[in-house]
Amino acid sequence: AKYVGEVKNGIPNGQGTLNFPGGDHYTGGFKAGRFDGIGTYIDADGSRKTGEWRGGSYDGGSKI
């Protein structure tokens, strides 16, 4: 995986984008290296989850 964005103590923290080898990617908030805050996860097939993330898990919003 490749991460581009804000870092704190060597791990993703703040706003950034994480691209996975299979084509999936996440853009949004990170905290302590996990998805956290408002963000969008897009699968390689184009389906997406946009909304609130907490501790790396999808917490709500819209799934398209």
Short mmCIF file of N, CA and C in Angstrom, two decimals:
data_model
loop_
_atom_site.label_atom_id
_atom_site.label_comp_id
_atom_site.label_asym_id
_atom_site.label_seq_id
_atom_site.Cartn_x
_atom_site.Cartn_y
_atom_site.Cartn_z
N ALA A 1 0.84 -1.19 0.00
CA ALA A 1 0.00 0.00 0.00
C ALA A 1 0.88 1.24 0.00
N LYS A 2 0.34 2.33 -0.55
CA LYS A 2 1.08 3.58 -0.60
C LYS A 2 0.24 4.68 0.05
N TYR A 3 0.82 5.39 1.01
CA TYR A 3 0.14 6.47 1.71
C TYR A 3 0.77 7.80 1.35
N VAL A 4 -0.08 8.80 1.11
CA VAL A 4 0.37 10.16 0.86
C VAL A 4 -0.49 11.06 1.75
N GLY A 5 0.16 11.81 2.65
CA GLY A 5 -0.59 12.71 3.49
C GLY A 5 0.14 13.06 4.77
N GLU A 6 -0.63 13.55 5.74
CA GLU A 6 -0.07 13.98 7.01
C GLU A 6 0.37 12.79 7.86
N VAL A 7 1.47 12.98 8.58
CA VAL A 7 2.07 11.92 9.40
C VAL A 7 2.42 12.49 10.76
N LYS A 8 2.25 11.67 11.79
CA LYS A 8 2.67 12.04 13.14
C LYS A 8 3.38 10.82 13.73
N ASN A 9 4.59 11.02 14.19
CA ASN A 9 5.39 9.93 14.77
C ASN A 9 5.54 8.75 13.79
N GLY A 10 5.65 9.06 12.50
CA GLY A 10 5.89 8.03 11.50
C GLY A 10 4.69 7.24 11.04
N ILE A 11 3.47 7.60 11.49
CA ILE A 11 2.26 6.89 11.06
C ILE A 11 1.23 7.89 10.55
N PRO A 12 0.32 7.45 9.66
CA PRO A 12 -0.70 8.35 9.13
C PRO A 12 -1.53 8.97 10.25
N ASN A 13 -1.63 10.29 10.22
CA ASN A 13 -2.42 11.02 11.22
C ASN A 13 -2.80 12.37 10.61
N GLY A 14 -4.10 12.61 10.42
CA GLY A 14 -4.56 13.82 9.76
C GLY A 14 -5.25 13.44 8.46
N GLN A 15 -5.06 14.23 7.43
CA GLN A 15 -5.69 13.97 6.13
C GLN A 15 -4.72 13.29 5.17
N GLY A 16 -5.23 12.30 4.44
CA GLY A 16 -4.36 11.63 3.48
C GLY A 16 -5.11 10.66 2.59
N THR A 17 -4.35 9.98 1.74
CA THR A 17 -4.88 8.98 0.82
C THR A 17 -4.04 7.72 0.92
N LEU A 18 -4.72 6.58 1.04
CA LEU A 18 -4.05 5.28 1.10
C LEU A 18 -4.50 4.48 -0.10
N ASN A 19 -3.56 4.10 -0.98
CA ASN A 19 -3.84 3.31 -2.17
C ASN A 19 -3.35 1.88 -1.95
N PHE A 20 -4.24 0.92 -2.20
CA PHE A 20 -3.92 -0.50 -2.04
C PHE A 20 -3.55 -1.11 -3.39
N PRO A 21 -2.72 -2.14 -3.41
CA PRO A 21 -2.26 -2.75 -4.66
C PRO A 21 -3.39 -3.22 -5.59
N GLY A 22 -4.51 -3.67 -5.05
CA GLY A 22 -5.60 -4.18 -5.88
C GLY A 22 -6.45 -3.10 -6.53
N GLY A 23 -6.18 -1.83 -6.23
CA GLY A 23 -6.93 -0.73 -6.82
C GLY A 23 -7.86 -0.02 -5.86
N ASP A 24 -8.14 -0.60 -4.68
CA ASP A 24 -8.95 0.08 -3.68
C ASP A 24 -8.18 1.28 -3.14
N HIS A 25 -8.90 2.31 -2.69
CA HIS A 25 -8.23 3.41 -2.02
C HIS A 25 -9.17 4.14 -1.06
N TYR A 26 -8.56 4.77 -0.08
CA TYR A 26 -9.29 5.54 0.93
C TYR A 26 -8.69 6.94 0.96
N THR A 27 -9.57 7.95 0.99
CA THR A 27 -9.15 9.34 1.12
C THR A 27 -9.95 9.96 2.25
N GLY A 28 -9.25 10.54 3.21
CA GLY A 28 -9.95 11.18 4.32
C GLY A 28 -9.09 11.26 5.56
N GLY A 29 -9.76 11.22 6.70
CA GLY A 29 -9.07 11.36 7.97
C GLY A 29 -8.43 10.08 8.47
N PHE A 30 -7.29 10.26 9.14
CA PHE A 30 -6.58 9.17 9.78
C PHE A 30 -6.26 9.58 11.20
N LYS A 31 -6.23 8.62 12.10
CA LYS A 31 -5.79 8.85 13.47
C LYS A 31 -5.05 7.60 13.91
N ALA A 32 -3.80 7.79 14.32
CA ALA A 32 -2.96 6.68 14.77
C ALA A 32 -2.89 5.55 13.74
N GLY A 33 -2.85 5.91 12.44
CA GLY A 33 -2.69 4.92 11.38
C GLY A 33 -3.97 4.25 10.92
N ARG A 34 -5.12 4.60 11.49
CA ARG A 34 -6.39 3.99 11.11
C ARG A 34 -7.31 5.03 10.48
N PHE A 35 -8.27 4.55 9.67
CA PHE A 35 -9.27 5.45 9.11
C PHE A 35 -10.05 6.05 10.28
N ASP A 36 -10.14 7.37 10.34
CA ASP A 36 -10.83 8.01 11.45
C ASP A 36 -11.24 9.41 11.04
N GLY A 37 -12.54 9.69 11.10
CA GLY A 37 -13.07 10.99 10.68
C GLY A 37 -13.87 10.82 9.41
N ILE A 38 -14.03 11.90 8.68
CA ILE A 38 -14.79 11.87 7.42
C ILE A 38 -13.88 11.36 6.31
N GLY A 39 -14.38 10.37 5.54
CA GLY A 39 -13.57 9.83 4.46
C GLY A 39 -14.39 9.01 3.48
N THR A 40 -13.74 8.65 2.39
CA THR A 40 -14.37 7.83 1.35
C THR A 40 -13.46 6.66 1.01
N TYR A 41 -14.04 5.46 1.04
CA TYR A 41 -13.33 4.24 0.63
C TYR A 41 -13.94 3.81 -0.69
N ILE A 42 -13.10 3.67 -1.71
CA ILE A 42 -13.57 3.26 -3.04
C ILE A 42 -12.93 1.93 -3.40
N ASP A 43 -13.79 0.93 -3.67
CA ASP A 43 -13.31 -0.38 -4.11
C ASP A 43 -12.85 -0.31 -5.56
N ALA A 44 -12.04 -1.25 -5.98
CA ALA A 44 -11.55 -1.31 -7.36
C ALA A 44 -12.71 -1.40 -8.35
N ASP A 45 -13.86 -1.96 -7.94
CA ASP A 45 -15.01 -2.07 -8.83
C ASP A 45 -15.83 -0.78 -8.91
N GLY A 46 -15.43 0.24 -8.13
CA GLY A 46 -16.11 1.53 -8.17
C GLY A 46 -17.11 1.77 -7.06
N SER A 47 -17.48 0.73 -6.29
CA SER A 47 -18.41 0.95 -5.18
C SER A 47 -17.68 1.75 -4.09
N ARG A 48 -18.46 2.55 -3.34
CA ARG A 48 -17.82 3.43 -2.36
C ARG A 48 -18.63 3.54 -1.08
N LYS A 49 -17.92 3.85 -0.01
CA LYS A 49 -18.53 4.17 1.28
C LYS A 49 -18.00 5.55 1.66
N THR A 50 -18.92 6.49 1.86
CA THR A 50 -18.55 7.84 2.24
C THR A 50 -19.24 8.18 3.55
N GLY A 51 -18.48 8.72 4.49
CA GLY A 51 -19.07 9.12 5.76
C GLY A 51 -18.07 9.08 6.88
N GLU A 52 -18.57 8.75 8.05
CA GLU A 52 -17.79 8.77 9.29
C GLU A 52 -17.10 7.42 9.52
N TRP A 53 -15.83 7.50 9.86
CA TRP A 53 -15.02 6.31 10.18
C TRP A 53 -14.48 6.48 11.59
N ARG A 54 -14.43 5.39 12.36
CA ARG A 54 -13.90 5.41 13.72
C ARG A 54 -13.04 4.18 13.94
N GLY A 55 -11.80 4.39 14.32
CA GLY A 55 -10.90 3.28 14.63
C GLY A 55 -10.72 2.28 13.51
N GLY A 56 -10.82 2.74 12.27
CA GLY A 56 -10.63 1.87 11.12
C GLY A 56 -11.90 1.24 10.58
N SER A 57 -13.03 1.48 11.25
CA SER A 57 -14.30 0.89 10.82
C SER A 57 -15.28 1.95 10.34
N TYR A 58 -16.11 1.57 9.39
CA TYR A 58 -17.13 2.47 8.85
C TYR A 58 -18.22 2.65 9.90
N ASP A 59 -18.52 3.91 10.24
CA ASP A 59 -19.46 4.21 11.31
C ASP A 59 -20.78 4.78 10.80
N GLY A 60 -20.86 5.10 9.54
CA GLY A 60 -22.13 5.58 9.00
C GLY A 60 -21.95 6.61 7.90
N GLY A 61 -22.99 6.77 7.13
CA GLY A 61 -22.97 7.70 6.01
C GLY A 61 -23.71 7.08 4.85
N SER A 62 -23.15 7.17 3.67
CA SER A 62 -23.80 6.61 2.49
C SER A 62 -22.92 5.56 1.83
N LYS A 63 -23.55 4.50 1.42
CA LYS A 63 -22.86 3.45 0.67
C LYS A 63 -23.43 3.44 -0.72
N ILE A 64 -22.60 3.72 -1.72
CA ILE A 64 -23.07 3.85 -3.10
C ILE A 64 -22.52 2.71 -3.92
#
